[in-house]
PDB file of C-alpha atoms in Angstrom:
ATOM      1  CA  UNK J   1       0.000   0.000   0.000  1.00 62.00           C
ATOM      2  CA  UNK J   2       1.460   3.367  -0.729  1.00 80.00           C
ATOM      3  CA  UNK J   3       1.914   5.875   1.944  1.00 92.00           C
ATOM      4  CA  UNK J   4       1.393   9.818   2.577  1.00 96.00           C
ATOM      5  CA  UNK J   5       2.654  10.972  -0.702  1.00 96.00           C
ATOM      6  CA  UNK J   6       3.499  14.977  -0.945  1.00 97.00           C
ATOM      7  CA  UNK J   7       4.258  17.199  -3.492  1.00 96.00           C
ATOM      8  CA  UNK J   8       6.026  18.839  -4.751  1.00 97.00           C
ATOM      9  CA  UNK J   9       9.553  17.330  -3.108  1.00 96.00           C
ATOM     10  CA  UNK J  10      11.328  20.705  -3.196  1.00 96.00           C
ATOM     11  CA  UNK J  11      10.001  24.501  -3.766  1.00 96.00           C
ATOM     12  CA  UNK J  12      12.369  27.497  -3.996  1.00 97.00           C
ATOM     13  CA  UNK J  13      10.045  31.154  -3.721  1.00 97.00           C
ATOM     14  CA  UNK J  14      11.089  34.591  -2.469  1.00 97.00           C
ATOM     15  CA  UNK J  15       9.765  36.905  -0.060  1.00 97.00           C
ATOM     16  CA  UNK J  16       5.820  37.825  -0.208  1.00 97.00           C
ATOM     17  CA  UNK J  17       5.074  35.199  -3.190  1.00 98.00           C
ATOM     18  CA  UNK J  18       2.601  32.501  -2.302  1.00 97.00           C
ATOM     19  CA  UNK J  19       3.436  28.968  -2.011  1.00 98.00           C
ATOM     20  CA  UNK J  20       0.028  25.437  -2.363  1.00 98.00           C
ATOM     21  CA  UNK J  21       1.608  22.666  -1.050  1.00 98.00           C
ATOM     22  CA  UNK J  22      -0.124  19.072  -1.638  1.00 98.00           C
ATOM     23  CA  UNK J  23      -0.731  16.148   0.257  1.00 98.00           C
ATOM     24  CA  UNK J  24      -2.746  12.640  -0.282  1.00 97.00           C
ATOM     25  CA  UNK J  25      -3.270  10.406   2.615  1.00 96.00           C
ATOM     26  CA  UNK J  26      -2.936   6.786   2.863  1.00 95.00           C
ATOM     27  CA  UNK J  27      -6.107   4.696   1.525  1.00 94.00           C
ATOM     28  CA  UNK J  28      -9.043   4.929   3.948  1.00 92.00           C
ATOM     29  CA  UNK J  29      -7.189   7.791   6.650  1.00 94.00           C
ATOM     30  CA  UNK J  30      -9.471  10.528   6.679  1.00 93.00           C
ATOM     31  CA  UNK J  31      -7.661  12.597   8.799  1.00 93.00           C
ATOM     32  CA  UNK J  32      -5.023  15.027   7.677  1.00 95.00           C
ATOM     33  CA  UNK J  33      -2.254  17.388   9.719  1.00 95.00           C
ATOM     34  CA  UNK J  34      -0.067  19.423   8.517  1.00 97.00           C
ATOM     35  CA  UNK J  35       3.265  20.290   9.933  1.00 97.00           C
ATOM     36  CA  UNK J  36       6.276  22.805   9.989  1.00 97.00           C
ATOM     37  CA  UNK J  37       9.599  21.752  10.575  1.00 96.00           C
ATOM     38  CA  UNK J  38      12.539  23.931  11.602  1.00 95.00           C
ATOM     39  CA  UNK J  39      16.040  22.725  11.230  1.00 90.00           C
ATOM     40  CA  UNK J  40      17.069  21.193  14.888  1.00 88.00           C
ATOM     41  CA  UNK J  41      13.559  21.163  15.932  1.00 92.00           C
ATOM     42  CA  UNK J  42      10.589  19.101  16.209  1.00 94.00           C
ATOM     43  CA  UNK J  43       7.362  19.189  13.915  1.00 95.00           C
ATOM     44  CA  UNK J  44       5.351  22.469  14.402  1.00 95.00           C
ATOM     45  CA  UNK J  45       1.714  21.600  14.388  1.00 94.00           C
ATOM     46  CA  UNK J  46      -0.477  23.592  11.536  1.00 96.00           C
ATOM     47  CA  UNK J  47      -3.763  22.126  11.075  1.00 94.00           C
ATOM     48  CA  UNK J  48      -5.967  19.288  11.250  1.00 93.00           C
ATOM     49  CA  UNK J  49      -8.797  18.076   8.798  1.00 94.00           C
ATOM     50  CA  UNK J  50     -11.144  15.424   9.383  1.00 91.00           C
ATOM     51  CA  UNK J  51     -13.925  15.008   6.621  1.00 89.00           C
ATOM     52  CA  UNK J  52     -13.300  18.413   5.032  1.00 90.00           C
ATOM     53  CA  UNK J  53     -13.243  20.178   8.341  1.00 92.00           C
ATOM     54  CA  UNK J  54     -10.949  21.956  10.472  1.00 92.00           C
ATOM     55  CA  UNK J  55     -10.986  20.011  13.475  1.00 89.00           C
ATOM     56  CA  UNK J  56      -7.757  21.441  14.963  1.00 89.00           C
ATOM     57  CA  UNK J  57      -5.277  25.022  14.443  1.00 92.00           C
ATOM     58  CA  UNK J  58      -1.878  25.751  16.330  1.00 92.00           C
ATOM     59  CA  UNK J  59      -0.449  29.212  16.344  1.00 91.00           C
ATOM     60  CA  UNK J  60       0.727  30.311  13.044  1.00 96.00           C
ATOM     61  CA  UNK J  61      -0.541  33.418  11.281  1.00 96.00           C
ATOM     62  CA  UNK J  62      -3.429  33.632   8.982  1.00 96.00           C
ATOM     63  CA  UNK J  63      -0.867  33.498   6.307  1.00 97.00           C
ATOM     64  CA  UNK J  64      -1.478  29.995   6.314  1.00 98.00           C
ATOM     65  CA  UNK J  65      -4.661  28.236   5.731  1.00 97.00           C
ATOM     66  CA  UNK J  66      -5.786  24.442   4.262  1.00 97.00           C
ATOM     67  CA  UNK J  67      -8.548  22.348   2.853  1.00 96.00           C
ATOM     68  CA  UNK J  68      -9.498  19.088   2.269  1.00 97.00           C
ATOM     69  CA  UNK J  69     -11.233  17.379  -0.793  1.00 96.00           C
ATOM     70  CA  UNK J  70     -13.557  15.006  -0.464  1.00 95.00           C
ATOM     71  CA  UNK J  71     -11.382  12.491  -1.317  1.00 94.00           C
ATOM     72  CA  UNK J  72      -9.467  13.066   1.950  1.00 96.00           C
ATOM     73  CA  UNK J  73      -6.406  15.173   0.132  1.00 97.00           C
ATOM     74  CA  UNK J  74      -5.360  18.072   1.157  1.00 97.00           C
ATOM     75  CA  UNK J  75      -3.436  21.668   0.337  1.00 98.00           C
ATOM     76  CA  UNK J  76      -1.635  23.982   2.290  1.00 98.00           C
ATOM     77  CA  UNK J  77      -1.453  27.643   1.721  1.00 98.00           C
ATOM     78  CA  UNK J  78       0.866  29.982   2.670  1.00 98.00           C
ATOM     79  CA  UNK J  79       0.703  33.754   1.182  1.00 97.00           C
ATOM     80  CA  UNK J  80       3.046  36.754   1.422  1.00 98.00           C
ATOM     81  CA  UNK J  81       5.858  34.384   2.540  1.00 98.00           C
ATOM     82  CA  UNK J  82       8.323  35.215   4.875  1.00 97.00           C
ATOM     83  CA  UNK J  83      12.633  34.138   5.122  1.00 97.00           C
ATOM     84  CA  UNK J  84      11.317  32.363   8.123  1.00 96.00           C
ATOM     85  CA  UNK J  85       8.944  30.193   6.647  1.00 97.00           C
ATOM     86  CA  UNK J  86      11.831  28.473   5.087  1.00 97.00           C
ATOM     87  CA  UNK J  87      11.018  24.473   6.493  1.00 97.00           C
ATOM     88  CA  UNK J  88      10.201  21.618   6.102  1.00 96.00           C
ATOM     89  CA  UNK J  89       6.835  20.959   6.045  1.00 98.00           C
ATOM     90  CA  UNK J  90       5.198  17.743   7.076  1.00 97.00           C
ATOM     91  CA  UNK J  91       1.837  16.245   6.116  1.00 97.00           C
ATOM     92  CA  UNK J  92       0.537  12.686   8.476  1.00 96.00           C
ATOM     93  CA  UNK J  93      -2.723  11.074   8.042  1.00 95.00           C
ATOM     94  CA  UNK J  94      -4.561   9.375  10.399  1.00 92.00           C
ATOM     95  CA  UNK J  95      -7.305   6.121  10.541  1.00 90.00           C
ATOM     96  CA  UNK J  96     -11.138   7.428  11.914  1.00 84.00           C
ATOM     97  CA  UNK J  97     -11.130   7.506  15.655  1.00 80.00           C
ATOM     98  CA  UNK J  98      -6.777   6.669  15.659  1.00 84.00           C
ATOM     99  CA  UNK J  99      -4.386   9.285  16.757  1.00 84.00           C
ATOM    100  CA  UNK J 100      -1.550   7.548  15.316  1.00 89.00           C
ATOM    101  CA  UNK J 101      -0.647   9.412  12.898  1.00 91.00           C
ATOM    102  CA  UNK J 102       1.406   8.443   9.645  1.00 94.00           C
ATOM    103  CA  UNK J 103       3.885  11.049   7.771  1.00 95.00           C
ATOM    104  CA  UNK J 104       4.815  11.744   4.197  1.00 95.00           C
ATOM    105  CA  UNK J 105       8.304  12.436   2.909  1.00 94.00           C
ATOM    106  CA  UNK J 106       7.706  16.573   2.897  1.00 96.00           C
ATOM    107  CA  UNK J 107       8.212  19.402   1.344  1.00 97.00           C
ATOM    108  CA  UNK J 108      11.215  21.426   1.208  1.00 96.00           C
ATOM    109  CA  UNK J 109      10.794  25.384   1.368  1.00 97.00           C
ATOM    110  CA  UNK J 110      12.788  27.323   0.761  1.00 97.00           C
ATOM    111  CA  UNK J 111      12.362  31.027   0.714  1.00 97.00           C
ATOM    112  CA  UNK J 112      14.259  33.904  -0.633  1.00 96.00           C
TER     113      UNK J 112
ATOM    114  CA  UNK F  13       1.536  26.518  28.853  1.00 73.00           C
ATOM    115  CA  UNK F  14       2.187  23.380  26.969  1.00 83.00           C
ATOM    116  CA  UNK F  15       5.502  21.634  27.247  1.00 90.00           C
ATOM    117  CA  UNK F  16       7.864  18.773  26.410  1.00 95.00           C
ATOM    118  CA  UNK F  17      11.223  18.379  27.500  1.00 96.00           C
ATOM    119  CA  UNK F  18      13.271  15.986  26.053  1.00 97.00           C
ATOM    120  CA  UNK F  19      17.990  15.325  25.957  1.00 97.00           C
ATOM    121  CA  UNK F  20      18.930  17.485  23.120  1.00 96.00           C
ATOM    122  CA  UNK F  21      21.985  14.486  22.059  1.00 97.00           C
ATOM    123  CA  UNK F  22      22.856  11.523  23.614  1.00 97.00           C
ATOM    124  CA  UNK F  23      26.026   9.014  22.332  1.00 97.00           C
ATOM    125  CA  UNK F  24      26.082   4.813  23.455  1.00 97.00           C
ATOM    126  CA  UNK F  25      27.871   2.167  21.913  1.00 97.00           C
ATOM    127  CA  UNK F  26      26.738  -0.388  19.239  1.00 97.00           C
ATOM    128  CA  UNK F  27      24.956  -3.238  21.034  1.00 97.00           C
ATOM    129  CA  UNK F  28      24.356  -1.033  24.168  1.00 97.00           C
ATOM    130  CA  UNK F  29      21.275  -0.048  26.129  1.00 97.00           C
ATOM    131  CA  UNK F  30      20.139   3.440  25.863  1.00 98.00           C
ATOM    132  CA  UNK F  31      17.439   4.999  27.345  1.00 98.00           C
ATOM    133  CA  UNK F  32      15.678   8.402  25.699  1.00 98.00           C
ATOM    134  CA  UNK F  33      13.414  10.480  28.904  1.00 98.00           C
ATOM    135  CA  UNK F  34      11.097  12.689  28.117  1.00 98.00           C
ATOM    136  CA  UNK F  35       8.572  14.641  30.667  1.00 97.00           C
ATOM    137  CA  UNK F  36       6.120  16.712  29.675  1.00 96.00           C
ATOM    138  CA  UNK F  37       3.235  19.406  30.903  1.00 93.00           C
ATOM    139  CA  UNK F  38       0.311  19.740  28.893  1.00 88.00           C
ATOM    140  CA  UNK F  39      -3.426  20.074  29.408  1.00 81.00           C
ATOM    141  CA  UNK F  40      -6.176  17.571  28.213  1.00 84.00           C
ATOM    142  CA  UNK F  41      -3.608  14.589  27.898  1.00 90.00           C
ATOM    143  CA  UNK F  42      -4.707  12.047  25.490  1.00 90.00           C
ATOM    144  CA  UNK F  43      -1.483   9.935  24.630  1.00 93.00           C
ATOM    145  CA  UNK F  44       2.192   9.809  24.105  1.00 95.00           C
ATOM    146  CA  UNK F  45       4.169   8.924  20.754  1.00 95.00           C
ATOM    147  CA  UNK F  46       7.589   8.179  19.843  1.00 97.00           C
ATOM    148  CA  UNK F  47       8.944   8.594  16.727  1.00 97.00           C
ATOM    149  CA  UNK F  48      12.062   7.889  15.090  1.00 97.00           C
ATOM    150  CA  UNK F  49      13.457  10.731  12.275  1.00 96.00           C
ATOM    151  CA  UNK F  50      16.823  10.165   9.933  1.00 95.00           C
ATOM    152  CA  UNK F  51      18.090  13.016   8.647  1.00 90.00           C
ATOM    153  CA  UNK F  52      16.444  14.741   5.592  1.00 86.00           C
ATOM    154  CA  UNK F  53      13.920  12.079   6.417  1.00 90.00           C
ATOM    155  CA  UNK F  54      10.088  12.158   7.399  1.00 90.00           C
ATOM    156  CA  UNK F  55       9.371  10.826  11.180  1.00 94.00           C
ATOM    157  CA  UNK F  56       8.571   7.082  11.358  1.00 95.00           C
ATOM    158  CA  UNK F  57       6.028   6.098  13.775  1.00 94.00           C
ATOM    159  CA  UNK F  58       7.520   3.904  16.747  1.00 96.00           C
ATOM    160  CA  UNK F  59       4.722   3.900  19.811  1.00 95.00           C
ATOM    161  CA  UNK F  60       2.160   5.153  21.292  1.00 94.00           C
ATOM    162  CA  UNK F  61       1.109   4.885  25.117  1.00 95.00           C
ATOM    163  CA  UNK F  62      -1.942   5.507  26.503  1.00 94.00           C
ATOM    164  CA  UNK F  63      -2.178   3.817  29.868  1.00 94.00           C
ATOM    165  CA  UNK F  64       0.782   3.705  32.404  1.00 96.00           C
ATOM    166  CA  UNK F  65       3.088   0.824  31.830  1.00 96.00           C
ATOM    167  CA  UNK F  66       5.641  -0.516  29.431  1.00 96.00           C
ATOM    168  CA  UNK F  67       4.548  -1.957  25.898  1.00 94.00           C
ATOM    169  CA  UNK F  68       7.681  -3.353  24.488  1.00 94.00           C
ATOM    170  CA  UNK F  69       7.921  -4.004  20.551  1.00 90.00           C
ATOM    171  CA  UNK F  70      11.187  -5.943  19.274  1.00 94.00           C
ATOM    172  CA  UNK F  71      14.500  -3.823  20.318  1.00 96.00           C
ATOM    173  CA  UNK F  72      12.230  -0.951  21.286  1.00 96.00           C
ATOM    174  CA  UNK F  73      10.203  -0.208  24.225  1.00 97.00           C
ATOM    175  CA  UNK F  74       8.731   2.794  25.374  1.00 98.00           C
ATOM    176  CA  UNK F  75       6.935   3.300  29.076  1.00 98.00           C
ATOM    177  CA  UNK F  76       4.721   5.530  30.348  1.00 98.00           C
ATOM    178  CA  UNK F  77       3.782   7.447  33.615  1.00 97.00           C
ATOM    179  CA  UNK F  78       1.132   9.817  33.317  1.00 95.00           C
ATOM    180  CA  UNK F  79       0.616  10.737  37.390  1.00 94.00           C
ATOM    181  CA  UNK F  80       4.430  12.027  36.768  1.00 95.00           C
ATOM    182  CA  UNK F  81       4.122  13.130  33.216  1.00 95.00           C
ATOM    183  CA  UNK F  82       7.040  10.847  32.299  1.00 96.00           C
ATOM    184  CA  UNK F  83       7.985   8.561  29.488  1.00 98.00           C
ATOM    185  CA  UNK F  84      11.184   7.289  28.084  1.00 98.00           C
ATOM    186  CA  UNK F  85      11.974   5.344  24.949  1.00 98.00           C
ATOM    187  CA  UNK F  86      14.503   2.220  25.364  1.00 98.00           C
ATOM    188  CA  UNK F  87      16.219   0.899  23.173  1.00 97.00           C
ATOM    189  CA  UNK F  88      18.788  -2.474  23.168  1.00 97.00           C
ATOM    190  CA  UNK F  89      21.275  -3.877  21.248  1.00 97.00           C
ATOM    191  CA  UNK F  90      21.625  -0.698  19.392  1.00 97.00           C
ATOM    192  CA  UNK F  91      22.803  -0.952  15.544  1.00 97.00           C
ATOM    193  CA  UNK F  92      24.821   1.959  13.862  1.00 96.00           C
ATOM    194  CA  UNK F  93      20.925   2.598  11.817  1.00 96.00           C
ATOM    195  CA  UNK F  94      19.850   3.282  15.058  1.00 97.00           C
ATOM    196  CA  UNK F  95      21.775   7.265  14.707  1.00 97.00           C
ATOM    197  CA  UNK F  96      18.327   9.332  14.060  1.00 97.00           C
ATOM    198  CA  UNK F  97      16.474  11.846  16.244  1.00 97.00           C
ATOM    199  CA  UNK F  98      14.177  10.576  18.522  1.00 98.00           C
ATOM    200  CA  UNK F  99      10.717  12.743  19.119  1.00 97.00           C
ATOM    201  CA  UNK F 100       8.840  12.414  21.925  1.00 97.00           C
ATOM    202  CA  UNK F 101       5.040  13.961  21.077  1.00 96.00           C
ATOM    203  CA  UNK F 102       1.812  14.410  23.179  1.00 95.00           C
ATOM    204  CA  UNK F 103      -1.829  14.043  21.414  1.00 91.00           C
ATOM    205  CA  UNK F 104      -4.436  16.469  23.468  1.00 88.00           C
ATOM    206  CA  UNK F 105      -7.980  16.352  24.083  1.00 82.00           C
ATOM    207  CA  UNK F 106      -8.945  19.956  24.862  1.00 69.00           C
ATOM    208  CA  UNK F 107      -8.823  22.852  22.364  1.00 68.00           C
ATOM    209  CA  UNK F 108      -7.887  23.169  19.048  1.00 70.00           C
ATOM    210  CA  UNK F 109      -3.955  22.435  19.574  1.00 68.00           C
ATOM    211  CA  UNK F 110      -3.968  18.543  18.562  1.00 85.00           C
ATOM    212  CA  UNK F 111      -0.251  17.789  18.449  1.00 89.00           C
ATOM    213  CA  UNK F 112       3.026  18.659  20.388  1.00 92.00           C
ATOM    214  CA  UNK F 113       6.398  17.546  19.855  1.00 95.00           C
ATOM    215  CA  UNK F 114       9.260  17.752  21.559  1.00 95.00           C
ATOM    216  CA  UNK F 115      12.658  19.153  20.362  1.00 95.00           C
ATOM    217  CA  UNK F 116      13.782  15.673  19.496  1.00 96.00           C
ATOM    218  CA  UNK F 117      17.356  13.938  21.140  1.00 97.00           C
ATOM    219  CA  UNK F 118      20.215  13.362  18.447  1.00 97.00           C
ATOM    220  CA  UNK F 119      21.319   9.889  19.104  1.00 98.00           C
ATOM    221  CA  UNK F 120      24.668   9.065  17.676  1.00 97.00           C
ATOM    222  CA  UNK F 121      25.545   5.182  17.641  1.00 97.00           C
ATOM    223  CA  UNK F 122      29.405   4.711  17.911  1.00 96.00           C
ATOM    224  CA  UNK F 123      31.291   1.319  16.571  1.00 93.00           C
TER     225      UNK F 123
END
């Protein structure tokens, strides 16, 4: 079975473009969370979606926002980027009712 | 606030014992994950503890102590693959902040 794929693998951009970042889940997780990654540090938590709903937000600016399809894929949007939004950013997906959740390979940002 | 504390870098042997803490303060607990993360790589899922006690799976075992908001992560007869971060991450139950990780502890596996 194939797992959390992402795309696209890499992404250069500079300051104040806008970046869509995509993610499809493993077969039959309908829960999707999306991650930022610093260099040295641990997965930042973004957003969850569960059946095309935000079910869950940490603190980042309004900058960034998400959706899910109805086939349980999902974007990431990030506008008027910023130097410091340079990451890596994580999507996981998750089985109904599981917390475990599952991660894809990511998406390396770069901004300049 | 919200908090997990975890060894920034820790160094064993190959075919040693090590042991990874990690304590943590955090509101509407749900459960506890480890995950293992190569470098340039994505996090691989390890374990997850919800009730106190030690599940052991293989090489790995992870316990957990939720009275003392406590866990560690042990692993034996380490193997030179075994080098990766090691993140230690809390699921919650109460508002809209799901997931927290820790930091993560370097673990470098010497021959």
């Amino acid at each position: 079975d194939a797992g959390v794929t992402q795309s696209p693998t890499h992404l250069i951009k500079t300051r104040g473009q806008h970046v869509t970042l995509r993610c499809s889940p493993i077969s039959g997780h309908k829960s999707v969370s999306w991650y930022q990654q610093v260099l040295g540090q641990g997965p930042q938590f973004i957003f969850q979606y569960y059946e095309k709903e935000e079910r869950g937000r940490g603190n980042f600016p309004d900058r960034f926002s998400a959706r899910q399809f109805p086939n349980y894929s999902s974007e990431l949007n990030v506008n008027a980027l910023l130097l410091g939004d340079s990451a890596l950013y994580l999507c996981a997906s998750s089985l109904p009712g599981q917390d475990t959740q599952y991660f894809g390979p990511g998406t390396r940002l770069t901004v300049l | 606030g919200q908090n997990i504390d975890q060894p920034t870098e820790m160094t064993a042997t190959e075919g040693a014992i090590v042991q990874i803490n990690c304590t943590y303060q955090t509101s509407g607990f749900n459960g506890l994950f480890w995950y293992q993360q190569h470098a340039g790589e994505a996090p691989t899922f390890l374990s997850y503890n919800v009730l106190d006690g030690l599940e052991e799976k293989g090489r790995f075992s992870s316990f957990l102590s939720r009275s003392k908001g406590y866990s560690y992560l042990l692993l034996k007869e380490l193997q030179m693959k075994d080098s990766a971060s090691y993140l230690c991450a809390v699921s919650l139950t109460s508002g809209t902040y799901k997931y927290i990780f820790g930091t993560g502890t370097r673990l470098k596996v010497l021959a």
